[in-house]
Short mmCIF file of C-alpha atoms and ligand atoms in Angstrom, two decimals:
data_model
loop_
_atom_site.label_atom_id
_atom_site.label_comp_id
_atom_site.label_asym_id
_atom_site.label_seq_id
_atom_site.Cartn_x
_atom_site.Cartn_y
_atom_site.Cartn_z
CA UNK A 217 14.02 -112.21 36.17
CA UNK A 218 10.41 -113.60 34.91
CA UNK A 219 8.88 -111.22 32.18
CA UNK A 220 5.82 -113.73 32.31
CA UNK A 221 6.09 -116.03 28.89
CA UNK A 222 2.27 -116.89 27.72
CA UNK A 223 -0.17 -114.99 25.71
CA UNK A 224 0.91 -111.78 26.21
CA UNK A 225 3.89 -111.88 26.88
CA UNK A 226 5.48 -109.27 29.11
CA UNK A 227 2.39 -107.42 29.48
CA UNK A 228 1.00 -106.41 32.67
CA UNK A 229 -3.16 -105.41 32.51
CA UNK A 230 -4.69 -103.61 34.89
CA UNK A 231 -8.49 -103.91 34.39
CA UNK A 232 -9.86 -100.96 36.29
CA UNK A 233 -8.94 -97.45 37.20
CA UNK A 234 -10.64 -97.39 40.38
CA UNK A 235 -8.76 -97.17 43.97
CA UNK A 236 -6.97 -100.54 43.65
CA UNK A 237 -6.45 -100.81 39.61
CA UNK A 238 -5.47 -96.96 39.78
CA UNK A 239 -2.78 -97.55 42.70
CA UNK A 240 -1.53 -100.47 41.24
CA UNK A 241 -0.64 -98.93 37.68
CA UNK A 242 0.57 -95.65 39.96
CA UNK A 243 2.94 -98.38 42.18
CA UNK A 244 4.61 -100.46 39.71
CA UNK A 245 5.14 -97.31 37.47
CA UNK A 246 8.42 -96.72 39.35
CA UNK A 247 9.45 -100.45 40.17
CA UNK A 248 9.12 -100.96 36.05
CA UNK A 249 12.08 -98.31 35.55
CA UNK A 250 14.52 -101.18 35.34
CA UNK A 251 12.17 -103.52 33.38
CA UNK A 252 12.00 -102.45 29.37
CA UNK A 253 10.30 -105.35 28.40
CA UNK A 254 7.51 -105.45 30.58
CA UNK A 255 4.63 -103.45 29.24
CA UNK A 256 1.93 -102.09 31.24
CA UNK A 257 -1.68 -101.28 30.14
CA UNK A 258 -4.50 -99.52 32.41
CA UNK A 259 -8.25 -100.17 31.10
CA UNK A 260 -11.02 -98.31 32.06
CA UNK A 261 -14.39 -97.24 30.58
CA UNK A 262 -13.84 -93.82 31.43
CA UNK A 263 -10.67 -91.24 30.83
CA UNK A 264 -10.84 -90.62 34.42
CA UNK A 265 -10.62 -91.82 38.14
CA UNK A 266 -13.69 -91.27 40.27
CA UNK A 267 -13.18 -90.78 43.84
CA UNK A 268 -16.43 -92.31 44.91
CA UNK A 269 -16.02 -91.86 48.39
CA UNK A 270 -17.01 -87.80 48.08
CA UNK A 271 -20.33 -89.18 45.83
CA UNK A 272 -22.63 -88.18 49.07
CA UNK A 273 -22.04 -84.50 48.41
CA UNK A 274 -22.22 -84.58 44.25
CA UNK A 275 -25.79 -86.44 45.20
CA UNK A 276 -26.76 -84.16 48.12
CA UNK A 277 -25.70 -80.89 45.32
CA UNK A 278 -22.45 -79.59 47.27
CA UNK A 279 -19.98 -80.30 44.87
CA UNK A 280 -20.10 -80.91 41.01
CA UNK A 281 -19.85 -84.38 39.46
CA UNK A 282 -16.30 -82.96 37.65
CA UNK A 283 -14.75 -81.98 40.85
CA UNK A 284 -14.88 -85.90 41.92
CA UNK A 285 -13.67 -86.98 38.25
CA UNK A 286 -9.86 -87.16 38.54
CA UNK A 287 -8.38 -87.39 34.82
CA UNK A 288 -6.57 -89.93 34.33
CA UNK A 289 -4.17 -88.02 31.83
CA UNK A 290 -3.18 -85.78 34.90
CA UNK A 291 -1.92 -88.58 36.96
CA UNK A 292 -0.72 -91.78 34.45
CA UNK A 293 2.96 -91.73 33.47
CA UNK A 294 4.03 -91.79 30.08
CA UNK A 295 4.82 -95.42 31.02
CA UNK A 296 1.56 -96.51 31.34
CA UNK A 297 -0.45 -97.45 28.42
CA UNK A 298 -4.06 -96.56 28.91
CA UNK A 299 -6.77 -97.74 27.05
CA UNK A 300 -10.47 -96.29 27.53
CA UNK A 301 -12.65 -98.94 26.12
CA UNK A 302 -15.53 -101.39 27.76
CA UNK A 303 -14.40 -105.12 29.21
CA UNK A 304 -16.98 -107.11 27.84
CA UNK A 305 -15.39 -110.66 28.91
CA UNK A 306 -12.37 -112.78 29.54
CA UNK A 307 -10.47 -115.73 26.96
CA UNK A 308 -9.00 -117.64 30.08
CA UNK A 309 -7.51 -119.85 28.40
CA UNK A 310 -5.92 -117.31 25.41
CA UNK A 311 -5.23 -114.77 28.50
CA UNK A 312 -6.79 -112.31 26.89
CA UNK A 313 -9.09 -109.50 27.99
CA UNK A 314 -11.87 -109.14 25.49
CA UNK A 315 -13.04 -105.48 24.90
CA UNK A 316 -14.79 -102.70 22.53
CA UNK A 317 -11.37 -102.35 21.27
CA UNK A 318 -10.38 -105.64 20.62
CA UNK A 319 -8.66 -107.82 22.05
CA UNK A 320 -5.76 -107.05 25.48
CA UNK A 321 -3.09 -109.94 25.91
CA UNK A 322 -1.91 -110.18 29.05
CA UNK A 323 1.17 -111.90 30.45
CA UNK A 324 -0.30 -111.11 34.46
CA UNK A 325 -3.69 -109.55 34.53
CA UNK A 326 -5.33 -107.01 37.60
CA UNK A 327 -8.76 -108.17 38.01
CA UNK A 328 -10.09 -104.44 39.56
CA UNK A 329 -13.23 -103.92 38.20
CA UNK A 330 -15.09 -102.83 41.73
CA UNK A 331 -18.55 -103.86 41.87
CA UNK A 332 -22.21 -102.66 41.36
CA UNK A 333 -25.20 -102.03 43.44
CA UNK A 334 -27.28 -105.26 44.34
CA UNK A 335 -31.19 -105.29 44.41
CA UNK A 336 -31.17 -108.64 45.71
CA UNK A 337 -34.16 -109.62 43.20
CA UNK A 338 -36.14 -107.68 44.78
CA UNK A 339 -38.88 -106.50 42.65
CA UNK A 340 -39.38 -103.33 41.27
CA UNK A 341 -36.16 -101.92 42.98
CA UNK A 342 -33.41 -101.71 40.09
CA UNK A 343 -36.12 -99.61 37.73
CA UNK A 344 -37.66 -97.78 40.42
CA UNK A 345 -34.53 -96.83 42.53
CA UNK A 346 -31.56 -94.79 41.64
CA UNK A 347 -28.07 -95.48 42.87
CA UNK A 348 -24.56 -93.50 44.01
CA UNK A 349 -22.24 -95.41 42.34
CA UNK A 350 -20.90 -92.96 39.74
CA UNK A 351 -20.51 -89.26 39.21
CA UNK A 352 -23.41 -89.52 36.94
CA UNK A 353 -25.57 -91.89 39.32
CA UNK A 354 -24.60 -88.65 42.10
CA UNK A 355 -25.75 -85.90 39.51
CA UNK A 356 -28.82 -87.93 38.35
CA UNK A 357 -29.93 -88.43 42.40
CA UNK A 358 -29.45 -84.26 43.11
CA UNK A 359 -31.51 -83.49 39.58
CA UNK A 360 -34.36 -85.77 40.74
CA UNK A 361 -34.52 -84.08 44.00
CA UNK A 362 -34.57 -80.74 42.31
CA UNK A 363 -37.17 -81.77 40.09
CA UNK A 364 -39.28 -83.47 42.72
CA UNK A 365 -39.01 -79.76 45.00
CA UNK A 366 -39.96 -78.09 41.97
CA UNK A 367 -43.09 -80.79 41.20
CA UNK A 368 -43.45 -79.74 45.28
CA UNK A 369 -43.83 -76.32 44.80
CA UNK A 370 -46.18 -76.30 41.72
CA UNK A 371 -48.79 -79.23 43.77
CA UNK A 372 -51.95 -77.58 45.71
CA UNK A 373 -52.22 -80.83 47.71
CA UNK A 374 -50.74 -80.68 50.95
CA UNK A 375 -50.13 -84.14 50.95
CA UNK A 376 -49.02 -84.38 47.36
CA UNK A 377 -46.66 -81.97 48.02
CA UNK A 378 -45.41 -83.61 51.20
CA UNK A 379 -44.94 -86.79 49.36
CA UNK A 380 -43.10 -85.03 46.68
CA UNK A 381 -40.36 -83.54 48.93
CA UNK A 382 -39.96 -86.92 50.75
CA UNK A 383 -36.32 -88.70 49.81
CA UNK A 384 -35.87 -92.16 50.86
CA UNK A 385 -33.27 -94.24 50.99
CA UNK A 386 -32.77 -97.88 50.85
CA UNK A 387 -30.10 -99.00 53.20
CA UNK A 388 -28.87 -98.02 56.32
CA UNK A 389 -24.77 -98.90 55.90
CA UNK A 390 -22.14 -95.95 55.72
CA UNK A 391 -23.62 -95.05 52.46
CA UNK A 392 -27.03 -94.74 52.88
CA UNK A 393 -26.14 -93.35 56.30
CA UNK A 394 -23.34 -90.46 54.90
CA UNK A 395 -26.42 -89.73 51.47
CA UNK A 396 -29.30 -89.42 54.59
CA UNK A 397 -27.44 -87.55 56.22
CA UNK A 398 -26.48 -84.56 53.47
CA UNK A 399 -29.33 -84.26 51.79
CA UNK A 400 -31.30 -83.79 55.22
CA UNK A 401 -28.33 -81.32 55.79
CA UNK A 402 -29.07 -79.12 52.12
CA UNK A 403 -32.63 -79.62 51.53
CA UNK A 404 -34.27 -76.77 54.14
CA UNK A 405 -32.29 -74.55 51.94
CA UNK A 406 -33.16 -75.78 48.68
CA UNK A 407 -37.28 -76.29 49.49
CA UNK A 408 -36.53 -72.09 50.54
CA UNK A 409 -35.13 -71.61 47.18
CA UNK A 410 -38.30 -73.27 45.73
CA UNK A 411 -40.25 -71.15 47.69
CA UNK A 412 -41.54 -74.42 49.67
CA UNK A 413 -41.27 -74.16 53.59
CA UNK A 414 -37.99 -75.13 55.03
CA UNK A 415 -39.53 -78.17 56.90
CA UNK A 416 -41.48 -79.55 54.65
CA UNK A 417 -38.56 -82.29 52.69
CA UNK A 418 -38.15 -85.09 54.75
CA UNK A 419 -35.61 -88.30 54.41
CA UNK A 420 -36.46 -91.36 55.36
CA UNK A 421 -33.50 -93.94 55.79
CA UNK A 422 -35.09 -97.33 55.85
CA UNK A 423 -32.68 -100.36 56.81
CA UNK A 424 -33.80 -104.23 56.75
CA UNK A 425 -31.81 -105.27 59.45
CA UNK A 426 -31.97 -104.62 63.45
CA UNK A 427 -29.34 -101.45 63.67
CA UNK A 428 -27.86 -99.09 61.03
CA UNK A 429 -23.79 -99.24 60.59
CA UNK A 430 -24.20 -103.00 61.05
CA UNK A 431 -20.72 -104.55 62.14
CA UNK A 432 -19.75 -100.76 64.16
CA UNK A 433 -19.57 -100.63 67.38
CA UNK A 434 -22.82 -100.11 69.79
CA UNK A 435 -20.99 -96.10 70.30
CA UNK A 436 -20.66 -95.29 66.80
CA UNK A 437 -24.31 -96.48 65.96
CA UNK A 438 -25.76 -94.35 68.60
CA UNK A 439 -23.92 -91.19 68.19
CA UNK A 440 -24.76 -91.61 64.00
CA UNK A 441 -28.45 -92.11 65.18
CA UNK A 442 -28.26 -89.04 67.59
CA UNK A 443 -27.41 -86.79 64.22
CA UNK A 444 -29.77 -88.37 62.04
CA UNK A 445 -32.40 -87.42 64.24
CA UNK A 446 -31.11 -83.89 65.16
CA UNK A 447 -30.89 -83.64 61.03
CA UNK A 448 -34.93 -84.36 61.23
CA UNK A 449 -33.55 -87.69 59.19
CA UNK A 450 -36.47 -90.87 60.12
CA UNK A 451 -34.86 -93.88 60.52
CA UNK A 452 -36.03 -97.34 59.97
CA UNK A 453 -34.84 -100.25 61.24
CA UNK A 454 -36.18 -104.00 61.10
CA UNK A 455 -37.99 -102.55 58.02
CA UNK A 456 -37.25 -104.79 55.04
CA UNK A 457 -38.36 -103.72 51.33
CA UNK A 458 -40.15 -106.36 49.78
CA UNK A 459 -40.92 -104.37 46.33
CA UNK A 460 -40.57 -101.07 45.05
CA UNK A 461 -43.81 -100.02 43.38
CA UNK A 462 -45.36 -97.04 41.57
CA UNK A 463 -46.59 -95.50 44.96
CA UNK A 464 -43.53 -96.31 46.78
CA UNK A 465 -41.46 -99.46 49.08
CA UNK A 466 -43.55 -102.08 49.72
CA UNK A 467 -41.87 -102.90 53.34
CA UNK A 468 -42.58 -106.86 54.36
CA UNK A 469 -45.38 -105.95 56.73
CA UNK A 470 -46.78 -104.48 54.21
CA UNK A 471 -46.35 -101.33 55.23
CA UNK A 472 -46.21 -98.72 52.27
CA UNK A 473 -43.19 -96.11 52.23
CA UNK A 474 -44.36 -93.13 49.93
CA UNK A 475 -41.83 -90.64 48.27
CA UNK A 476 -40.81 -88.07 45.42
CA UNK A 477 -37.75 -89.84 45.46
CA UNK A 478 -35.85 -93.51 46.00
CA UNK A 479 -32.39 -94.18 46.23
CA UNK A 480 -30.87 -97.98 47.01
CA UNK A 481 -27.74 -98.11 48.60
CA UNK A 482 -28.42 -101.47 49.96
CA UNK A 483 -25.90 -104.19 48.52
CA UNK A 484 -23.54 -104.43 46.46
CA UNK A 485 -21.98 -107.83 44.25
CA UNK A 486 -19.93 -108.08 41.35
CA UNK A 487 -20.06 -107.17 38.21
CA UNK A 488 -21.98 -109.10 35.85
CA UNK A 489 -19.23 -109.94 33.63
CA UNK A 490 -17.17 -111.56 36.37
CA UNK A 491 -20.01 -113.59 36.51
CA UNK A 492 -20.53 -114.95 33.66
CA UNK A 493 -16.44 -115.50 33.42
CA UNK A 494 -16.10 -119.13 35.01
CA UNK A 495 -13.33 -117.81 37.51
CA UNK A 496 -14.07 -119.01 41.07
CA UNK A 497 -16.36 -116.59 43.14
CA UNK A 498 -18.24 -116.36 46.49
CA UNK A 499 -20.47 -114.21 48.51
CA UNK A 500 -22.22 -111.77 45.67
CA UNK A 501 -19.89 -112.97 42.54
CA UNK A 502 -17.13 -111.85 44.54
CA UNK A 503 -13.70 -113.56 43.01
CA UNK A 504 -12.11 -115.84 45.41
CA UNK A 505 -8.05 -115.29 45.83
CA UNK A 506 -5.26 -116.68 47.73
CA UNK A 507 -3.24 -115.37 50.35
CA UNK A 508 -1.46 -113.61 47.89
CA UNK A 509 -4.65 -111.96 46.11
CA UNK A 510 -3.86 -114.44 43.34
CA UNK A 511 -6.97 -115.91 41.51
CA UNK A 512 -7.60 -119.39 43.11
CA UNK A 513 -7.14 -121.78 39.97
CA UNK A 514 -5.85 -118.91 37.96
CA UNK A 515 -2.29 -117.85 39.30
CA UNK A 516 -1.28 -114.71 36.71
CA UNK A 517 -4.18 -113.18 37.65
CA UNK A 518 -4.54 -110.85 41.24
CA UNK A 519 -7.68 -109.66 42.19
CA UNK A 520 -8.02 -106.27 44.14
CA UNK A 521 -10.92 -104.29 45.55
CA UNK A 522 -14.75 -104.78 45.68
CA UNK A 523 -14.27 -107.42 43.40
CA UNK A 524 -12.02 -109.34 45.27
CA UNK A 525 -13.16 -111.93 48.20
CA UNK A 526 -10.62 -111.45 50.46
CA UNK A 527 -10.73 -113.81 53.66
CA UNK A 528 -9.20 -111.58 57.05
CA UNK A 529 -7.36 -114.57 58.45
CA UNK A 530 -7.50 -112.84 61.77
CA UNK A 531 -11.34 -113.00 61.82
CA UNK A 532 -12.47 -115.39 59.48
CA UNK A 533 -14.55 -112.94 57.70
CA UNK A 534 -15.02 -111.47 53.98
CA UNK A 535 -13.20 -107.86 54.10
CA UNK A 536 -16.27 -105.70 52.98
CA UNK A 537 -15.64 -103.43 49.85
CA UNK A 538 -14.25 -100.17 51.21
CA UNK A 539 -11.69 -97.54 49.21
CA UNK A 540 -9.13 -98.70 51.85
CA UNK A 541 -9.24 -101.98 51.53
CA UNK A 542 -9.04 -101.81 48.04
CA UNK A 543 -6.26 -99.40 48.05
CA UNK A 544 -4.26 -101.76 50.19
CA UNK A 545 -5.02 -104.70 48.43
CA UNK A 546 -3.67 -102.75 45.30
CA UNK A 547 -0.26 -101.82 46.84
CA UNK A 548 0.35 -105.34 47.70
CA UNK A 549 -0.59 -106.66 44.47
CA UNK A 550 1.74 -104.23 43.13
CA UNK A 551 4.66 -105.27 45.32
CA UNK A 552 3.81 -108.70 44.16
CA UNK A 553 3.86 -108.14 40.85
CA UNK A 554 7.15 -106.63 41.15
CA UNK A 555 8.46 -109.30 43.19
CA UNK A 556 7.87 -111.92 40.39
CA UNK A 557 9.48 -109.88 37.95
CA UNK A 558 12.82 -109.71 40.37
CA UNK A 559 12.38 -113.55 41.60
CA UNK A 560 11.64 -112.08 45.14
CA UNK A 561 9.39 -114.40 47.29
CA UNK A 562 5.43 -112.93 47.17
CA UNK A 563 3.70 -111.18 50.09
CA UNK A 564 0.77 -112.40 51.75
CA UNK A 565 -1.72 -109.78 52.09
CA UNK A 566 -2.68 -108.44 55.60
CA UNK A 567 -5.20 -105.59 56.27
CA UNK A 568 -4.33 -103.36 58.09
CA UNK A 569 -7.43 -101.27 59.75
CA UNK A 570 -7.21 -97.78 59.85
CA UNK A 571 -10.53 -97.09 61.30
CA UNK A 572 -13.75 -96.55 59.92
CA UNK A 573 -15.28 -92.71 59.21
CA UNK A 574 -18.66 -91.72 58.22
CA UNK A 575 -19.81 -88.38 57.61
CA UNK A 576 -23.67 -87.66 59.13
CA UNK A 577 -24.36 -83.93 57.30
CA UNK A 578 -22.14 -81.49 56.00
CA UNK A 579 -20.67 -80.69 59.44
CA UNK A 580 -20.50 -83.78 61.34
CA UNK A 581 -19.84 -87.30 61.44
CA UNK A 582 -18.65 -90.59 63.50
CA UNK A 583 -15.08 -92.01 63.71
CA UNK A 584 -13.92 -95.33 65.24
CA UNK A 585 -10.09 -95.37 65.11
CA UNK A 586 -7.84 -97.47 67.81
CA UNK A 587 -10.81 -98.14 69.72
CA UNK A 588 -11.57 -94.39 70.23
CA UNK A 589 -15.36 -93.56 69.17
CA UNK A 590 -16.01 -89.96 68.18
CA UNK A 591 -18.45 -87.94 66.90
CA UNK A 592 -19.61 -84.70 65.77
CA UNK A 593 -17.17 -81.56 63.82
CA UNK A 594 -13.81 -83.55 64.40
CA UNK A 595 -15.30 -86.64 62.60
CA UNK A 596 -16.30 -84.87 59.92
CA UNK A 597 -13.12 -82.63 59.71
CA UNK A 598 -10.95 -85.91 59.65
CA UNK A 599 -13.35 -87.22 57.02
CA UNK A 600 -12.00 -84.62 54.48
CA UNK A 601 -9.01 -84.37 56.04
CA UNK A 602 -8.77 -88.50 54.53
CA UNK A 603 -9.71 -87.55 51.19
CA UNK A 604 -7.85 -84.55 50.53
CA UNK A 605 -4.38 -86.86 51.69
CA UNK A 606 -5.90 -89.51 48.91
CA UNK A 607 -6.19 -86.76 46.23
CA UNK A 608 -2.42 -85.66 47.41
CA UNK A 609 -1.62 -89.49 47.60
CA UNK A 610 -2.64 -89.95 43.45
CA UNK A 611 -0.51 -86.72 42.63
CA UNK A 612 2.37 -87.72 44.63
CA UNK A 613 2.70 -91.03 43.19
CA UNK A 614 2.53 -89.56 39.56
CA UNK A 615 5.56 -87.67 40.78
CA UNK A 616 6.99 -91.25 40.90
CA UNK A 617 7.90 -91.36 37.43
CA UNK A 618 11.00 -91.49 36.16
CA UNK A 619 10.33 -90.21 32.46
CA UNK A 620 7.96 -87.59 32.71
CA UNK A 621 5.01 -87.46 30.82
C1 FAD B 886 -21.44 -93.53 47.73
C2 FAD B 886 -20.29 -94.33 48.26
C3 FAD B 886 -19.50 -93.83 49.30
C4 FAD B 886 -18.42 -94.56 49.78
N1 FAD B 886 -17.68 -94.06 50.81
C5 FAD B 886 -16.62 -94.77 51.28
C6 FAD B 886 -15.82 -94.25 52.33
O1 FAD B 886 -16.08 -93.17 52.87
N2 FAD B 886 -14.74 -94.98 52.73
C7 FAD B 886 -14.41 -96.17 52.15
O2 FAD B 886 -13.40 -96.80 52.55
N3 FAD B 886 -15.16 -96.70 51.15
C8 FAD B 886 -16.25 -96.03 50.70
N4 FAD B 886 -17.00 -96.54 49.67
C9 FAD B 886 -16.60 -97.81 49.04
C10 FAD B 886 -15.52 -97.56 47.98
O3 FAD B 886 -15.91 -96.54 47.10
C11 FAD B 886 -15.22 -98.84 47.21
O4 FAD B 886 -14.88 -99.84 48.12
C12 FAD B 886 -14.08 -98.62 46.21
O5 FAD B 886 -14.48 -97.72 45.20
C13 FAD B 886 -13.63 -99.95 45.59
O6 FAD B 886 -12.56 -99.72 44.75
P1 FAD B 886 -12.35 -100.65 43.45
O7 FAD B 886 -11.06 -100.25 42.86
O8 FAD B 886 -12.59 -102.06 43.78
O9 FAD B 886 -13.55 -100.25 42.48
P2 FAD B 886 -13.96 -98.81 41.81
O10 FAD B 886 -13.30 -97.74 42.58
O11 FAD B 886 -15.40 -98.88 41.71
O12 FAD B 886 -13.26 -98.93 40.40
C14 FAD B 886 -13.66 -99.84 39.41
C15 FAD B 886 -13.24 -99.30 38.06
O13 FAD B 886 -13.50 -100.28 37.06
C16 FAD B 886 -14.08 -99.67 35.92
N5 FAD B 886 -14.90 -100.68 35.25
C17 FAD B 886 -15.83 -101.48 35.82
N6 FAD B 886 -16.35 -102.31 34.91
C18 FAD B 886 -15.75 -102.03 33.72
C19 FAD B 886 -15.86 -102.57 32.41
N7 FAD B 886 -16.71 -103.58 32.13
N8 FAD B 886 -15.08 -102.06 31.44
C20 FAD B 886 -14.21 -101.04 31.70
N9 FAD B 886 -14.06 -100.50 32.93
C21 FAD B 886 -14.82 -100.99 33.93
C22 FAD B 886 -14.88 -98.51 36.49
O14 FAD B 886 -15.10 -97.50 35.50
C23 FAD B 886 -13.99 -98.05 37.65
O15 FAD B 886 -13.09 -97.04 37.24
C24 FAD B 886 -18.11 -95.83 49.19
C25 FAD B 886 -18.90 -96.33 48.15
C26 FAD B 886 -19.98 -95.60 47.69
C27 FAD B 886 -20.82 -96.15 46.56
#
């Protein structure tokens, strides 16, 4: 048995409580039953899991920020030390985790801090633009909408008003694609409510490159554009955003884009602290691994999630930062980490691809799974039918513990 000798100790940190940190702190929780020594800390800025994939509907005002905040109180065994506090930086060479609350040793660390939105320098765009990368970033995207119908309805100018009820979004992947797609779904309703005509809010999705859902198949893409466009949704392609401005995206060809609201859900990279750590990274800061989602250079520490550059050997290719990647990557890390506490040979990570699911509206959306494209009520049905098995999935593996909590 290894209970990991430097700095600290037998401790196992988690750093994150997103889908990979959360899943592997849920895993090992059982495996650690037969391992008193070995300690194991979660930390997270916030007292609670956020399942980000449901953000499109906080944003687009069908459900409330709280009902996509999971407490983490509900779900962490009495095994698990958690510790809500900010990660400001890394001591490498100590193995510590620096933070608000001092100072974490840890014996093997979880590097699952997910990522944030990137603006790719472009200017203007992080202080003009709002995000969906949070409960709060959701709730602050539906209050500016409300505000900007209500600024609608009080405007005399036609065109002012038009303007006002205009959303548009930067980015034309699965998330600009599922936030387009509700709010076009909700807004009719809500410019009624403000006594506005139904058909006056329009959302523009505006994406730089030739196609939305780049990387999906040509079927997918096509049926996604057919309900975009049924949902009155304008989409731009080829349409790159040079700045964001006072009166709106500045688009390369210098066209202007004018709104009442801007969203950017075009990029993400890292976090800046993983930057500034000196641990190897790629493509947008992401942190380079092994085969075994070890840190390369940096063996006690795994990487897992957005923040993790994971290489499919199968393709050659980055895996791109999606919940099931990450969750995936977090159950292997777990095994791993249990497998160096028993002496057990590691496992070399392999995705293995579900399928890919994007909801277009509050009713529909497009699936690609085993080479089967659909679209329409059965996409979207299998869409929550996926995230109420991961909400069942986070209680079922609290059940896991052995001492209960
Ligand atoms: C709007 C939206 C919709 C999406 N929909 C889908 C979808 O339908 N399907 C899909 O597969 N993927 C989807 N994704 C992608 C998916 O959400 C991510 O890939 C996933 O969240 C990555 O998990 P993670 O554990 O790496 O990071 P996260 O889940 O982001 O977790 C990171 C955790 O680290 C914590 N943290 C970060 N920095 C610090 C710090 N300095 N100090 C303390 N704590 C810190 C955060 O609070 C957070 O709890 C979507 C993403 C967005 C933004």
């Amino acid at each position: 048995m290894n209970t990991f000798t430097a700095g600290g100790g037998g401790q196992i940190v988690v750093a994150g409580a997103g889908y990979a940190g959360l899943h592997v702190a849920l895993r090992l929780t059982a495996s650690l039953r037969n391992q008193p020594a070995v300690e194991l800390t979660l930390v997270d800025r916030h007292d609670y899991h956020q399942v980000i994939t449901e953000l499109p509907r906080v944003a687009g005002g069908t459900r409330a920020a709280d009902a996509v905040r999971i407490p983490l109180q509900d779900v962490l065994a009495a095994r698990v030390r958690f510790v809500q506090t900010e990660i400001h930086g890394f001591d490498l060479a100590g193995r510590r985790l620096l933070t608000r609350a001092g100072p974490i040793g840890w014996g093997r660390l979880v590097l699952a801090l997910g990522s944030r939105p990137n603006d790719f320098a472009i200017p203007g765009l992080a202080e003009r633009t709002l995000s969906v990368y949070s409960a709060s970033d959701a709730e602050q995207v539906w209050a500016a909408v409300s505000k900007a119908l209500t600024a609608a309805a009080a405007a005399t100018d036609p065109e002012q008003q038009r303007r006002l009820a205009t959303v548009v979004v930067g980015g034309g992947g699965a998330t600009g694609v599922e936030l387009a797609g509700e709010l076009a779904e909700i807004l009719p309703e809500v410019a009624r409510s403000h006594g506005l005509a139904p058909g006056l809010p329009t959302v523009q999705l505006v994406e730089a490159g030739p196609t939305i859902l780049a990387g999906s198949s040509q079927q997918l893409i096509e049926k996604a554009t057919k309900i975009l466009s049924d949902l009155g949704v304008q989409v731009r392609t080829n349409a790159a955003i040079a700045a964001a401005t006072e009166e709106g995206f500045r688009l390369s060809d210098g066209q202007l884009v004018e709104g009442g609201v801007f969203v950017w859900a075009g990029g993400l990279k890292a976090p800046e602290l993983v930057a500034e750590s000196k641990l190897p990274t790629g493509h947008n800061g992401r942190v380079k691994v092994d085969q075994y989602l070890r840190v390369l250079d940096h063996l006690e520490i795994y990487a897992a999630g957005d923040l993790a550059s994971v290489t499919d050997p199968r393709t050659g290719h980055v895996l791109p930062p999606l919940a099931q990647i990450a969750l995936e990557e977090g159950e292997t890390v777990a095994r791993n980490l249990d497998a160096e506490l028993n002496g057990r040979p590691l496992e070399v990570f392999t995705f293995r691809d579900k399928g890919f699911v994007v909801s277009v509206g509050t009713r529909r959306g497009v699936a690609d799974i085993a080479g089967i494209t659909t679209g329409g009520h059965v996409a979207h049905l299998l869409k929550d039918a996926i995230e109420w098995e991961y909400r069942q999935s986070v209680k079922h593996l609290r059940g896991w513990d052995p001492v209960p909590g």
